[in-house]
Coordinates of C-alpha atoms and ligand atoms in Angstrom, one line a residue:
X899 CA 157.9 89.1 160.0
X900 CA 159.2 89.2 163.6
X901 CA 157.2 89.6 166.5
X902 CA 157.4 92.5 168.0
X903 CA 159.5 92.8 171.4
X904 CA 157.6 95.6 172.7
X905 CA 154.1 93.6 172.4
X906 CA 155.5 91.2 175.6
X907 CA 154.1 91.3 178.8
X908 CA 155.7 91.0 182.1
X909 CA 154.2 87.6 182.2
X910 CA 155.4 87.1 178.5
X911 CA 158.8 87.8 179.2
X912 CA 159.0 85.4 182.7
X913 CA 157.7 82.7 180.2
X914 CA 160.4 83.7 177.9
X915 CA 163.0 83.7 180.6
X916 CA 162.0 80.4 181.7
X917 CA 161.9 78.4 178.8
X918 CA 165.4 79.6 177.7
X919 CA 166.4 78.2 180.9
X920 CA 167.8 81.6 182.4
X921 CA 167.6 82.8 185.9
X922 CA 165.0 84.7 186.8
X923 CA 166.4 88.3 187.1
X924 CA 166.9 88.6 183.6
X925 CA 163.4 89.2 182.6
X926 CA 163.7 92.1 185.0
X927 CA 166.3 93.3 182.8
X928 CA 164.1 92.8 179.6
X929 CA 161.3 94.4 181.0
X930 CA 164.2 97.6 181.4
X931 CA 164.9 96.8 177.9
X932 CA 161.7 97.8 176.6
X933 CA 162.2 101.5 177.9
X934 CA 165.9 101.9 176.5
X935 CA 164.4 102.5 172.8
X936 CA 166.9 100.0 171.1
X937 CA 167.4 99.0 167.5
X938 CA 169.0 96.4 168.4
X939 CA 169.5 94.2 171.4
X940 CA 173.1 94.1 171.1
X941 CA 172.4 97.7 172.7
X942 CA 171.4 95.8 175.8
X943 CA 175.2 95.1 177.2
X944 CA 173.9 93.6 180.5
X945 CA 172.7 90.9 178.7
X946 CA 174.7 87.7 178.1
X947 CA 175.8 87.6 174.4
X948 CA 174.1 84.3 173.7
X949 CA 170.7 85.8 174.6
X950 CA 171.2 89.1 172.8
X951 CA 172.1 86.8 169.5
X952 CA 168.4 84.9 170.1
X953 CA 166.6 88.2 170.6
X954 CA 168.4 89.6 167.0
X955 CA 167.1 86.3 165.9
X956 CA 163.6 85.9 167.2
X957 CA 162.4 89.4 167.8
X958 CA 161.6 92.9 166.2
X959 CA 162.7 95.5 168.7
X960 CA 160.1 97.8 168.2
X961 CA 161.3 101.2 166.6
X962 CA 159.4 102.6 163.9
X963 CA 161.7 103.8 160.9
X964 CA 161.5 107.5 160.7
X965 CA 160.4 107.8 156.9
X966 CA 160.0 111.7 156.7
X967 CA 161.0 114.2 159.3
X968 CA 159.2 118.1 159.3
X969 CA 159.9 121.0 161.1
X970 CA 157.8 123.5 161.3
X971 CA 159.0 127.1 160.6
X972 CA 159.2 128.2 164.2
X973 CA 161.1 124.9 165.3
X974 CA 158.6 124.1 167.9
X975 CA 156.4 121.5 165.9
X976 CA 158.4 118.5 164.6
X977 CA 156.1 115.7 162.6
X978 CA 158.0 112.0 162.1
X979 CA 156.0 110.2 159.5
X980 CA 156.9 106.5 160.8
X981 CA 156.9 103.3 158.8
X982 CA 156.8 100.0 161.0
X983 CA 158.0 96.3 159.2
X984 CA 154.7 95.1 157.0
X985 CA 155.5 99.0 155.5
X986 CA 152.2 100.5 157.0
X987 CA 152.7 104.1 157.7
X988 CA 151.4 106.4 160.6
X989 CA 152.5 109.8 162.0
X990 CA 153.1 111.6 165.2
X991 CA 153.7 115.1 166.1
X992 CA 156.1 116.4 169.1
X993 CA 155.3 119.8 169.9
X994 CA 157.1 121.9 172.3
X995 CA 155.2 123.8 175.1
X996 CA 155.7 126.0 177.7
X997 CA 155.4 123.4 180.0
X998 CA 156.9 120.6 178.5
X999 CA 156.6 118.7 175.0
X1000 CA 153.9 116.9 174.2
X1001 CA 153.8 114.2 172.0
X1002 CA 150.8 113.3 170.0
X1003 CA 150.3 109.4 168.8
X1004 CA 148.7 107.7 166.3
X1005 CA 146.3 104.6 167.5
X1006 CA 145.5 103.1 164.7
X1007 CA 146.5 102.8 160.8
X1008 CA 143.7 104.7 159.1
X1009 CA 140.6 105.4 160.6
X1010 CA 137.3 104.0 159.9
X1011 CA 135.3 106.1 161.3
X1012 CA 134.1 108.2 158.4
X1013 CA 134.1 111.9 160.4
X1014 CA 134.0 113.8 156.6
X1015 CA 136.0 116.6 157.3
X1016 CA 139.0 114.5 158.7
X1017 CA 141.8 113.9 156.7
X1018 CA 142.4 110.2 158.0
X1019 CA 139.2 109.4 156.5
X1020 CA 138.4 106.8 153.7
X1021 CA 141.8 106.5 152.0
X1022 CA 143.3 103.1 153.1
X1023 CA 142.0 100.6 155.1
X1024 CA 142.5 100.8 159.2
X1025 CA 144.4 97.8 161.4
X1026 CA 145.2 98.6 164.8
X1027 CA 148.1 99.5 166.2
X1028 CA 149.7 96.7 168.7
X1029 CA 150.6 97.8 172.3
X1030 CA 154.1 97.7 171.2
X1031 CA 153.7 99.7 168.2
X1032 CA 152.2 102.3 170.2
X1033 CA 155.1 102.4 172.8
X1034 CA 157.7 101.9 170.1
X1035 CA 156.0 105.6 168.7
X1036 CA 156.5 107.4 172.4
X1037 CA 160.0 106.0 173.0
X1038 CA 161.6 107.0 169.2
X1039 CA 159.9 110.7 170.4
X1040 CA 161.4 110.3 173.4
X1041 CA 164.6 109.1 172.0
X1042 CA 164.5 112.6 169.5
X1043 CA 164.5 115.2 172.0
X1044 CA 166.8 113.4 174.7
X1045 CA 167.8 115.0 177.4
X1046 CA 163.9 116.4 177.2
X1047 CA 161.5 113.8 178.6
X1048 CA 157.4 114.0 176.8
X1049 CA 155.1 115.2 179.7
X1050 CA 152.6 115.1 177.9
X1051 CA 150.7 112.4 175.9
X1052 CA 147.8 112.9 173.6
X1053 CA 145.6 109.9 171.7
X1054 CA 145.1 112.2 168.8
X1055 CA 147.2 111.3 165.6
X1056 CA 145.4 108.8 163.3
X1057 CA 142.6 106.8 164.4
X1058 CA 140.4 105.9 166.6
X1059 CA 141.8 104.9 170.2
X1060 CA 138.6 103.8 171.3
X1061 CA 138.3 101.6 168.5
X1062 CA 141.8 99.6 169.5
X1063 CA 140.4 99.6 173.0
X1064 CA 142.5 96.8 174.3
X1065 CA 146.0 97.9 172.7
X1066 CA 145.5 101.2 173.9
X1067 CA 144.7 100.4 177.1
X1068 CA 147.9 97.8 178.0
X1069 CA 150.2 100.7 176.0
X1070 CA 149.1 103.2 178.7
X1071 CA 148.9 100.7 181.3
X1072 CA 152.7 100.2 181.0
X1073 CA 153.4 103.5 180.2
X1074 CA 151.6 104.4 183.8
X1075 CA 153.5 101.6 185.3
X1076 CA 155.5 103.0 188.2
X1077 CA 158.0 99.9 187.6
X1078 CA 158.2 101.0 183.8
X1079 CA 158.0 104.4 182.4
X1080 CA 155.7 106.1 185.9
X1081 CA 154.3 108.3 183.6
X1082 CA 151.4 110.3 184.7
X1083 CA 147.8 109.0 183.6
X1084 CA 146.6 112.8 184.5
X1085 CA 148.3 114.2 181.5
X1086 CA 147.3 111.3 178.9
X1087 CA 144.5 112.9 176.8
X1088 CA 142.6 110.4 175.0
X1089 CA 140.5 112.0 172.1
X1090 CA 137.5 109.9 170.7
X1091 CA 134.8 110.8 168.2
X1092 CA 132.3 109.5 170.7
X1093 CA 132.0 105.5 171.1
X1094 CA 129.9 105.3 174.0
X1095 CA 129.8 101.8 175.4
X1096 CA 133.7 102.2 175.4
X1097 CA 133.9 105.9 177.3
X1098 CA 131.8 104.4 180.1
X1099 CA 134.4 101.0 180.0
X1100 CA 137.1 103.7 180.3
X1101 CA 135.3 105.2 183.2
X1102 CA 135.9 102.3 185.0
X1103 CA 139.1 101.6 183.9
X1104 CA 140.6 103.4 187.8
X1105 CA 142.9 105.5 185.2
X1106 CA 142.5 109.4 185.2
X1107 CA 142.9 110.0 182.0
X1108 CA 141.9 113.6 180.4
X1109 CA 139.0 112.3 177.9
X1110 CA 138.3 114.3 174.8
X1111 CA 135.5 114.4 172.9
X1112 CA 135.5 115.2 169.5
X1113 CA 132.0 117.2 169.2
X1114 CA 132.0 119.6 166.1
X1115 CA 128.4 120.2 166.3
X1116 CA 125.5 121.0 169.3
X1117 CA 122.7 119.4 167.1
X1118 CA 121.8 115.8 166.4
X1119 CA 121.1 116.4 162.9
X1120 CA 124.4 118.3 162.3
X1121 CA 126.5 116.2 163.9
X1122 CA 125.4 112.8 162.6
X1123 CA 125.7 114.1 159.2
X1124 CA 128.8 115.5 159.2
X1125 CA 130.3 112.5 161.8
X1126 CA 128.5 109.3 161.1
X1127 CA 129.5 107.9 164.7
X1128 CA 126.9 110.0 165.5
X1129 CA 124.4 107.9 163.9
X1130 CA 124.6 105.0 166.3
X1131 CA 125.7 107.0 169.2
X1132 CA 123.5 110.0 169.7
X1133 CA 124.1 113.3 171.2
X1134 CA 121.9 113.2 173.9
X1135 CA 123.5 109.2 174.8
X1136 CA 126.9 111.0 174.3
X1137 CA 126.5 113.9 176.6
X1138 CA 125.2 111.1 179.4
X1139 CA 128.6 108.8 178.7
X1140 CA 130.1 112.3 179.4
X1141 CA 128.5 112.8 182.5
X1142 CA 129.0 109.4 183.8
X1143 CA 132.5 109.7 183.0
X1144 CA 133.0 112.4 185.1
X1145 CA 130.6 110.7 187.6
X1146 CA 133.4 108.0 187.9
X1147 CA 136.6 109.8 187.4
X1148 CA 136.5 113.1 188.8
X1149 CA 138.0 114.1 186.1
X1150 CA 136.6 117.3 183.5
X1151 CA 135.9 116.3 179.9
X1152 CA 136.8 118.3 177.4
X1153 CA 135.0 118.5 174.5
X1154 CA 136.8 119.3 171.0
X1155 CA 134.8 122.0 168.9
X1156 CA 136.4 122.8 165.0
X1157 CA 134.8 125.7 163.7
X1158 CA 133.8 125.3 159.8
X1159 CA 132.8 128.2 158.4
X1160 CA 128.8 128.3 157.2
X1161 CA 129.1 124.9 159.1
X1162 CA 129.0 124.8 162.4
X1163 CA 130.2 128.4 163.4
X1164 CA 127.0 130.7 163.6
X1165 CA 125.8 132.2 166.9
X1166 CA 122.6 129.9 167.1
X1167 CA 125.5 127.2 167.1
X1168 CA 127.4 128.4 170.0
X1169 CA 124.1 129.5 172.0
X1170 CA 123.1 125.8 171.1
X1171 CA 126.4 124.1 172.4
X1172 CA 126.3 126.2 175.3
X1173 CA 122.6 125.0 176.1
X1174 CA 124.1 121.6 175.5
X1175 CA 126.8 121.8 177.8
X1176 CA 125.1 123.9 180.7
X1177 CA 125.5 122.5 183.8
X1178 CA 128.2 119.8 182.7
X1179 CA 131.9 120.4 184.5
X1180 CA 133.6 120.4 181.0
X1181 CA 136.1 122.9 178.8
X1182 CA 135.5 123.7 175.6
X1183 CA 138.6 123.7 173.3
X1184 CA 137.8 125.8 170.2
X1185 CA 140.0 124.9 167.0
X1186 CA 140.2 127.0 163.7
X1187 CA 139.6 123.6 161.2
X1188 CA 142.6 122.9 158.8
X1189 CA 140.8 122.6 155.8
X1190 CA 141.3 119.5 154.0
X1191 CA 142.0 119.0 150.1
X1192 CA 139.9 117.7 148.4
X1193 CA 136.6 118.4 151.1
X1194 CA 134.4 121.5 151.0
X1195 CA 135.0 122.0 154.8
X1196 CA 136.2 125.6 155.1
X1197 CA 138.3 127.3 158.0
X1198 CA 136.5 130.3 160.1
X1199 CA 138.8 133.1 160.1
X1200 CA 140.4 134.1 163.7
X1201 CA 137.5 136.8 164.3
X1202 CA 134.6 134.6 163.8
X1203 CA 136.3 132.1 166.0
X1204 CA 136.1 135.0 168.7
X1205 CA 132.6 135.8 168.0
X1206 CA 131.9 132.3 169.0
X1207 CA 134.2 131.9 171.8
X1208 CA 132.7 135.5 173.3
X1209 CA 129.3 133.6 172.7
X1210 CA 130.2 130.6 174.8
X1211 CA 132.4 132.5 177.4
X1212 CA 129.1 135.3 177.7
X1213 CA 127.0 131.9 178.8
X1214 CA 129.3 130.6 181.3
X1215 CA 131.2 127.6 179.3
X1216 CA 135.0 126.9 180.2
X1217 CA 136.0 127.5 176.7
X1218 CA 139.5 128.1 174.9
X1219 CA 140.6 129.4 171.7
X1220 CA 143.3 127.3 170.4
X1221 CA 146.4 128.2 168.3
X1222 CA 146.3 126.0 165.4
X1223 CA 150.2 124.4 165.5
X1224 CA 152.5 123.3 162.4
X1225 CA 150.2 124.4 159.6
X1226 CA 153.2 124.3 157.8
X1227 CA 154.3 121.2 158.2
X1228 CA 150.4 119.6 158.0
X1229 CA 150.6 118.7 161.3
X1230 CA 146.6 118.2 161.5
X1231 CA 145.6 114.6 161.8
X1232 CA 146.6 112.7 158.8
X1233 CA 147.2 115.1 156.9
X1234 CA 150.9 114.1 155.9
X1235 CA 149.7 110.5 155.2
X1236 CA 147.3 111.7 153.4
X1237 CA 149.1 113.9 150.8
X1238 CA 151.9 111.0 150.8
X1239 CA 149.2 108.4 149.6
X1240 CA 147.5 111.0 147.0
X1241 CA 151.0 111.7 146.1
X1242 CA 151.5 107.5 145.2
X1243 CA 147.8 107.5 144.1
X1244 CA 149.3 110.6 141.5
X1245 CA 147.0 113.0 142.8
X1246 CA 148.3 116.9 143.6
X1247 CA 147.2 117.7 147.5
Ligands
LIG980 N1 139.5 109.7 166.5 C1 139.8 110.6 167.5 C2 141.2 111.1 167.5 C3 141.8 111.5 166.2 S1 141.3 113.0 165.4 C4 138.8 111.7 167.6 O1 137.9 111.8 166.7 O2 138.8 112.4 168.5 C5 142.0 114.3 166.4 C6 141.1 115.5 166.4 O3 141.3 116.2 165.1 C7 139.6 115.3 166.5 O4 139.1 116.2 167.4 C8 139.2 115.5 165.1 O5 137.8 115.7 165.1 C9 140.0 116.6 164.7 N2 140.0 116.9 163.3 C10 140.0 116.1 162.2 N3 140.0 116.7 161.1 C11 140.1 118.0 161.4 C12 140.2 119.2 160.6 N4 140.1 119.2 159.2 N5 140.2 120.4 161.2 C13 140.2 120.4 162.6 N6 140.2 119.4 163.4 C14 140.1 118.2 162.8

């Protein structure tokens, strides 16, 4: 298999330019290349002929394959299941907004991190996505809805970003890169499950990033049985990375709440996660759970969502209701992988 084009460096693509023997403006014009969402280089005219020929040759140019293509039924949710070369298949949602679209990305293949009522969970085994990979996923979504731009980026597809620290961090270190794409770090939203050690590396990372954290439930108990992260990284050490993050950054967390009925949605829940969150400069996103086949988790309907939300808003907690997009089109994390795997597995989702 190639190497992937998109995975190179500034540095990386001097090096290149130097040991091909080329003058040096033409890793300038490589480094350009990586934002024009080729498929192949012989898109990059500039180029002398001779070097577009070595790139076919030596390199992968970074573009997923667009394996499947959903709309949902109001047109504003559009869900590319994407296959890269070693056939490994992710997904990633564009969804128009009011302000924009927004893009969500996968961050890794599969997910290991066990959360039980998360569709990514426990059907094939994770590998990380490469920086390139994960740029190769914006700029195809970028490519689809041309003249429109993304202004919006959100770490919430498959997997854990946290987990694929480093890859994650160079993809939106380029992506931030005035010189590259100048996107704005302010509306990158990184949702994690709650890895500690790495929220307070991300703290000091000098990027303000939106953090999410996935939180589900307001007790210990709860939590670390229904996500095992929890286990290793409590709630009351989570809350403090919380904290410190916003310590460092300035910047709110929001915090990621699913209601499951008879699971998590009672009102001793949301006096509890309002207890929990008193005090802490944070918004509460509420979302009515997708209920996943083949799990017992269970959506709250819409007025026991506001029961909760009243609870929270009665206590002084920045909290939200949110619309649930592209139910349609299984736009919920990993959910379209999912059914295609059960599907090959010959299961009925
Ligand atoms: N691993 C990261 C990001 C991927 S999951 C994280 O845990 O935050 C994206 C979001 O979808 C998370 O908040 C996750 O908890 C939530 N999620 C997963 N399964 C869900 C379901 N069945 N219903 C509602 N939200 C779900």
């Amino acid at each position: 298999m190639l190497p992937d084009f998109l995975d190179l460096e500034t540095a990386d693509l001097e090096a290149l330019v130097a040991e091909l023997d080329l003058p040096e403006f033409r890793a300038k014009q490589l480094k350009e290349g990586q934002f024009r969402a080729i498929s192949s280089f012989d898109e990059l005219t500039n180029l002398p002929k001779k070097l577009r020929a070595y790139l076919n040759e030596h390199y992968f140019p970074g573009l997923p394959e667009i394996q499947n293509k959903l709309i949902s039924d109001d047109g504003l949710s559009q869900k590319l299941v994407l296959a890269y070369p070693d056939g490994e298949v992710i997904e990633a949602v564009i969804m128009e907004q009011s302000y924009g679209h927004s893009l969500c990305l996968s961050s890794q293949v599969g997910c290991t991190m066990g959360c039980r009522f998360c569709a990514s969970t426990g059907l094939a085994k994770a590998r990380n996505l490469s920086r390139g990979e994960l740029l190769g996923q914006f700029l195809l979504a970028e490519q689809l809805i041309a003249p429109a731009k993304i202004t919006n980026l959100d770490l919430m597809g498959i997997g854990e970003p946290l987990d694929n620290y480093d890859e994650v961090l160079a993809f939106i270190r380029r992506l931030v890169d005035p010189d590259h794409r100048n996107f704005s770090a302010r509306k990158i939203c990184l949702s994690t499950c709650g890895l500690v050690p790495q929220i307070k590396r991300l703290a000091k990372e000098g990027l303000p990033l939106t953090l999410t954290i996935s939180l589900h439930a307001p007790w210990q108990e709860l939590r670390s049985e229904i996500m095992p992260i929890s286990r290793a990284y409590p709630l009351n050490e989570l809350m403090e990375a919380a904290n410190y993050y916003f310590e460092q950054t300035g910047r709110r967390v929001s915090f990621e709440y699913a209601l499951f009925a008879g699971v998590n949605d009672s009102p001793e829940a949301a006096r509890a996660l309002a207890q929990l969150l008193h005090g802490l400069n944070c918004h509460v996103n509420l979302i009515p759970a997708n209920p996943v086949p083949g799990t017992d988790f269970q959506s709250v309907g819409r007025e026991g969502a506001e029961k909760f939300l009243a609870i929270l808003t009665h206590k002084g907690i920045n909290a939200t209701l949110r619309r649930s997009f592209g139910k349609d089109i299984q736009a919920a994390c990993g959910q379209l992988r999912r059914s295609s795997l059960l599907e090959d597995q010959g299961y009925w989702c």
